[in-house]
Amino acid sequence: MATATTGSGSGSPGPGSPAPPDREAVPLVALNFSVRRRLGLYLNPRAPVAADWTALAEELGYEYLEIKHLEAQPDPTARLLEDWQGRCPGGATVGRLLALLRALGRHDILADLGGRIEEDCKKYLQRKEQPVQVPAVDSSVRKTLEMSGITTRDDPYGNTPELFDAFICYCQKDIHFVQEMIRELEQTDFKLKLCVFDRDVLPGSCVWSITSELIERRCRKMVVVISDDYLDSNECDFQTKFALSLSPGARQKRLIPVKCKSMKNEFPSILRFITVCDYTNPCTKKWFWIRLAKSLLLP
């Protein structure tokens, strides 16, 4: 397999400009849905004069039969990127992807998407760098965000932080489905404890810091409520990518996608390699809540 050196898709920054993000340190999950879709528009068409997705797959070490399998997918580029993330979580980085595109001579893609990709990298790194430990303003004792009282049942002194079975990632337009989820999973024999941001989180703190704290330390799992509206939510995008970064390739089964409505747009590419719980399928709807509850009850 050919090896390519990593570089930027744009020129060097001028004097006094902030340093560009280190793309080798940014996992592929940082790329948002619109960038992945644009990559597919460039790479999916089979053209004799330009390297397509099959050339990229060969550079990544995929064999003939694997490429033939991907060829049957409606968006083979997106499926290739998902599969690469799953099989090589440590090596599937934005920098590696850019280096391969450069080695394949796809400078048109780098010119068009370089700015968008850099923005995605910056946003990812900024969110990852949100502080989780800050000095308390009324005490000489340093307190972490976990100790400061961020949910309705938290001890404000941090002795008994509130814990949950699952964090629910959802957009506002799907709140009615989330309310049904509360009824089916909390108010039944399952007796699960869900973290629903609008209900359980106290106002007044940084949204990104609170979210990171809840997903990483307070909740055993995360349910992602998928719909067309989910695709337009920056908050949902961050929460999903943050949870995926904690469990590359879904090895710990921390993240559970739930399709709550029929969709006009494509299912999020970064979640296609994880088994979905589909509320819209009438044939399996009667088992839906049991399957979801048992997934959340797993250690």
Coordinates of C-alpha atoms in Angstrom, one line a residue:
M1 CA 0.0 0.0 0.0
A2 CA 1.4 3.4 -0.9
T3 CA 2.3 5.8 1.9
A4 CA 1.6 9.5 1.7
T5 CA 3.0 12.3 3.7
T6 CA 0.5 14.5 5.6
G7 CA 0.0 18.1 4.7
S8 CA -2.5 20.9 4.6
G9 CA -5.1 21.4 2.0
S10 CA -4.4 25.2 1.9
G11 CA -1.4 27.5 2.1
S12 CA 0.7 28.2 5.1
P13 CA -0.6 30.7 7.6
G14 CA 0.8 34.2 7.4
P15 CA 2.8 36.0 10.2
G16 CA 0.7 36.4 13.3
S17 CA -2.0 33.9 12.1
P18 CA -3.1 31.1 14.5
A19 CA -1.5 27.8 13.8
P20 CA -3.7 25.4 11.8
P21 CA -5.1 22.4 13.7
D22 CA -2.9 19.3 13.8
R23 CA -5.0 17.1 11.5
E24 CA -3.1 13.9 12.5
A25 CA -4.6 14.4 16.0
V26 CA -8.1 14.8 14.7
P27 CA -10.1 11.5 14.2
L28 CA -12.3 11.2 11.1
V29 CA -15.4 11.5 13.2
A30 CA -14.8 15.2 13.3
L31 CA -15.9 15.6 9.7
N32 CA -19.6 16.6 9.5
F33 CA -22.4 15.2 7.4
S34 CA -22.2 17.9 4.7
V35 CA -18.4 17.4 4.1
R36 CA -18.8 13.6 3.8
R37 CA -21.7 14.1 1.4
R38 CA -19.5 16.5 -0.7
L39 CA -16.7 13.9 -0.7
G40 CA -19.1 11.4 -2.1
L41 CA -20.1 13.7 -4.9
Y42 CA -16.4 13.9 -5.9
L43 CA -15.4 10.3 -5.4
N44 CA -18.4 8.2 -6.1
P45 CA -18.5 8.7 -9.9
R46 CA -16.2 6.2 -11.7
A47 CA -14.1 8.3 -14.0
P48 CA -11.1 7.1 -16.1
V49 CA -9.3 10.5 -15.7
A50 CA -9.5 10.9 -11.9
A51 CA -8.9 8.7 -8.9
D52 CA -12.2 7.7 -7.4
W53 CA -13.3 6.0 -4.1
T54 CA -11.9 2.6 -5.3
A55 CA -8.4 4.1 -5.6
L56 CA -8.8 5.5 -2.1
A57 CA -9.9 2.1 -0.8
E58 CA -6.8 0.4 -2.4
E59 CA -4.6 3.0 -0.7
L60 CA -6.2 2.0 2.6
G61 CA -5.4 -1.6 2.0
Y62 CA -8.9 -2.9 1.0
E63 CA -8.9 -6.1 -1.0
Y64 CA -10.8 -6.8 -4.2
L65 CA -13.8 -8.6 -2.6
E66 CA -14.1 -5.9 0.0
I67 CA -14.2 -3.2 -2.7
K68 CA -16.8 -5.2 -4.6
H69 CA -19.0 -5.3 -1.5
L70 CA -18.7 -1.6 -1.0
E71 CA -19.5 -1.0 -4.6
A72 CA -23.1 -2.2 -4.0
Q73 CA -23.7 0.6 -1.4
P74 CA -25.7 3.7 -2.4
D75 CA -22.8 5.9 -1.2
P76 CA -19.6 3.8 -1.3
T77 CA -17.4 6.7 -0.3
A78 CA -19.4 7.3 2.9
R79 CA -19.5 3.6 3.7
L80 CA -15.7 3.3 3.1
L81 CA -15.0 6.1 5.6
E82 CA -17.3 4.5 8.2
D83 CA -15.7 1.1 7.7
W84 CA -12.2 2.6 8.0
Q85 CA -13.2 4.4 11.2
G86 CA -14.4 1.1 12.6
R87 CA -11.4 -1.1 11.6
C88 CA -8.7 1.5 12.3
P89 CA -9.9 4.0 14.9
G90 CA -6.4 5.2 15.8
G91 CA -5.2 5.6 12.3
A92 CA -8.4 7.0 10.7
T93 CA -7.5 10.6 11.0
V94 CA -8.3 13.7 8.9
G95 CA -4.6 14.2 8.2
R96 CA -4.3 10.7 6.8
L97 CA -7.3 11.2 4.5
L98 CA -6.0 14.5 3.2
A99 CA -2.6 13.0 2.6
L100 CA -4.1 10.2 0.5
L101 CA -6.3 12.5 -1.5
R102 CA -3.1 14.6 -2.3
A103 CA -1.2 11.4 -3.3
L104 CA -4.1 10.4 -5.6
G105 CA -3.9 13.8 -7.3
R106 CA -7.3 15.0 -6.1
H107 CA -6.3 18.6 -5.6
D108 CA -9.7 19.7 -6.7
I109 CA -11.2 18.1 -3.6
L110 CA -8.6 19.7 -1.4
A111 CA -9.2 23.2 -3.0
D112 CA -12.9 22.9 -2.6
L113 CA -13.2 21.3 0.9
G114 CA -10.0 22.4 2.6
G115 CA -11.6 25.3 4.4
R116 CA -14.6 23.3 5.5
I117 CA -12.4 20.5 6.8
E118 CA -10.2 22.9 8.7
E119 CA -13.3 24.4 10.3
D120 CA -14.5 21.0 11.4
C121 CA -11.1 20.2 12.9
K122 CA -11.0 23.4 14.8
K123 CA -14.5 22.9 16.2
Y124 CA -13.7 19.4 17.2
L125 CA -10.5 20.4 19.0
Q126 CA -12.1 23.4 20.7
R127 CA -14.9 21.2 22.1
K128 CA -12.5 18.5 23.3
E129 CA -10.4 21.2 25.1
Q130 CA -13.3 22.5 27.1
P131 CA -12.1 22.7 30.8
V132 CA -13.5 20.1 33.1
Q133 CA -11.8 21.5 36.2
V134 CA -12.2 25.1 37.3
P135 CA -11.5 27.0 40.6
A136 CA -14.7 27.5 42.7
V137 CA -15.2 31.3 43.2
D138 CA -16.3 31.0 46.8
S139 CA -13.7 28.5 48.1
S140 CA -10.0 27.9 48.1
V141 CA -10.7 24.2 47.3
R142 CA -10.6 23.4 43.6
K143 CA -13.8 21.7 42.4
T144 CA -14.4 19.8 39.2
L145 CA -17.5 20.4 37.1
E146 CA -18.8 17.1 38.4
M147 CA -18.7 18.5 42.0
S148 CA -20.4 21.8 41.3
G149 CA -24.0 20.7 40.9
I150 CA -25.2 20.6 37.3
T151 CA -28.3 18.5 37.5
T152 CA -31.5 18.8 39.5
R153 CA -30.6 16.1 42.1
D154 CA -26.9 16.9 42.4
D155 CA -25.4 17.6 45.8
P156 CA -24.0 21.1 45.2
Y157 CA -20.9 20.1 47.3
G158 CA -20.1 17.2 45.1
N159 CA -20.6 14.4 47.6
T160 CA -23.3 12.5 45.7
P161 CA -23.2 13.5 42.0
E162 CA -26.2 12.3 40.1
L163 CA -25.6 9.3 37.7
F164 CA -27.7 8.0 34.8
D165 CA -28.2 4.9 32.8
A166 CA -28.2 6.9 29.5
F167 CA -27.7 10.3 28.1
I168 CA -30.4 11.1 25.5
C169 CA -29.1 13.0 22.4
Y170 CA -32.0 14.7 20.7
C171 CA -33.1 17.9 18.9
Q172 CA -36.0 20.0 20.2
K173 CA -38.4 19.0 17.4
D174 CA -38.2 15.3 18.7
I175 CA -39.1 16.1 22.3
H176 CA -42.4 14.3 22.0
F177 CA -40.6 11.1 21.2
V178 CA -38.3 11.7 24.1
Q179 CA -41.3 12.1 26.4
E180 CA -42.6 8.8 25.2
M181 CA -39.2 7.3 25.9
I182 CA -39.4 8.6 29.5
R183 CA -42.8 6.9 29.9
E184 CA -41.7 3.6 28.5
L185 CA -38.3 3.3 30.1
E186 CA -38.5 5.2 33.4
Q187 CA -42.1 4.8 34.4
T188 CA -42.3 1.0 33.8
D189 CA -40.7 -2.0 35.3
F190 CA -37.5 -1.2 33.5
K191 CA -37.0 1.7 35.9
L192 CA -34.1 3.2 33.9
K193 CA -32.8 6.6 34.7
L194 CA -32.4 8.8 31.7
C195 CA -30.5 12.1 31.4
V196 CA -32.8 14.5 29.4
F197 CA -31.0 17.8 29.1
D198 CA -34.1 20.1 29.2
R199 CA -35.5 18.3 32.2
D200 CA -32.4 17.3 34.3
V201 CA -29.7 20.0 33.7
L202 CA -29.6 23.2 35.7
P203 CA -29.2 26.4 33.6
G204 CA -26.2 28.7 33.9
S205 CA -23.1 26.8 32.8
C206 CA -21.3 26.1 29.5
V207 CA -23.3 23.8 27.4
W208 CA -20.3 22.0 25.9
S209 CA -18.6 21.4 29.3
I210 CA -21.8 20.1 30.9
T211 CA -22.5 17.8 27.9
S212 CA -19.0 16.4 27.9
E213 CA -19.2 15.8 31.7
L214 CA -22.5 14.0 31.5
I215 CA -21.6 11.8 28.5
E216 CA -18.2 10.8 29.7
R217 CA -18.6 10.5 33.5
R218 CA -22.2 10.5 34.5
C219 CA -24.0 8.3 31.9
R220 CA -23.2 4.7 31.1
K221 CA -24.5 4.9 27.6
M222 CA -26.0 7.3 25.1
V223 CA -29.1 7.1 23.0
V224 CA -29.0 9.1 19.8
V225 CA -32.5 10.0 18.5
I226 CA -32.2 10.2 14.7
S227 CA -34.4 12.2 12.4
D228 CA -34.1 14.7 9.6
D229 CA -34.0 17.5 12.2
Y230 CA -31.2 15.8 14.0
L231 CA -29.0 16.4 11.0
D232 CA -29.4 20.1 11.4
S233 CA -28.4 20.3 15.1
N234 CA -24.9 21.4 16.0
E235 CA -25.5 20.2 19.6
C236 CA -26.4 16.7 18.4
D237 CA -23.5 16.6 16.0
F238 CA -21.1 17.4 18.9
Q239 CA -22.6 15.0 21.3
T240 CA -22.5 12.1 18.8
K241 CA -18.9 12.7 17.8
F242 CA -17.8 13.1 21.4
A243 CA -19.5 9.8 22.4
L244 CA -17.9 8.1 19.4
S245 CA -14.5 9.4 20.3
L246 CA -14.9 7.7 23.8
S247 CA -15.6 4.4 22.2
P248 CA -14.0 4.1 18.7
G249 CA -15.6 1.5 16.5
A250 CA -18.5 1.1 19.1
R251 CA -16.4 -1.5 20.9
Q252 CA -17.9 -0.7 24.3
K253 CA -21.5 -0.5 23.0
R254 CA -21.9 2.9 24.6
L255 CA -23.8 4.5 21.8
I256 CA -27.3 3.3 20.6
P257 CA -28.8 5.0 17.5
V258 CA -32.6 5.2 17.5
K259 CA -34.5 6.1 14.3
C260 CA -37.7 7.8 15.5
K261 CA -39.2 9.0 12.2
S262 CA -39.1 8.2 8.5
M263 CA -36.4 10.3 6.9
K264 CA -36.0 12.1 3.6
N265 CA -32.2 12.5 4.0
E266 CA -29.7 9.7 4.3
F267 CA -29.0 8.2 7.7
P268 CA -26.0 9.8 9.3
S269 CA -22.9 8.2 7.8
I270 CA -20.9 8.1 11.1
L271 CA -23.6 5.9 12.7
R272 CA -24.2 3.4 9.9
F273 CA -21.7 0.9 11.3
I274 CA -23.7 0.6 14.6
T275 CA -26.8 -1.5 14.9
V276 CA -29.9 0.7 14.9
C277 CA -33.1 0.4 16.9
D278 CA -35.8 1.4 14.4
Y279 CA -39.1 2.8 15.8
T280 CA -40.5 3.3 12.3
N281 CA -40.5 -0.4 11.3
P282 CA -44.1 -1.6 11.9
C283 CA -43.0 -5.3 11.9
T284 CA -40.7 -4.9 14.9
K285 CA -42.3 -2.0 16.7
K286 CA -43.8 -4.2 19.4
W287 CA -40.3 -5.3 20.5
F288 CA -38.8 -1.8 20.2
W289 CA -38.9 -0.7 23.8
I290 CA -37.8 -4.1 25.2
R291 CA -34.8 -4.2 22.8
L292 CA -33.8 -0.7 23.7
A293 CA -34.2 -1.2 27.4
K294 CA -32.2 -4.4 27.4
S295 CA -29.4 -2.7 25.5
L296 CA -29.3 0.1 28.1
L297 CA -29.3 -2.4 31.0
L298 CA -26.2 -4.2 29.7
P299 CA -23.1 -3.4 31.8

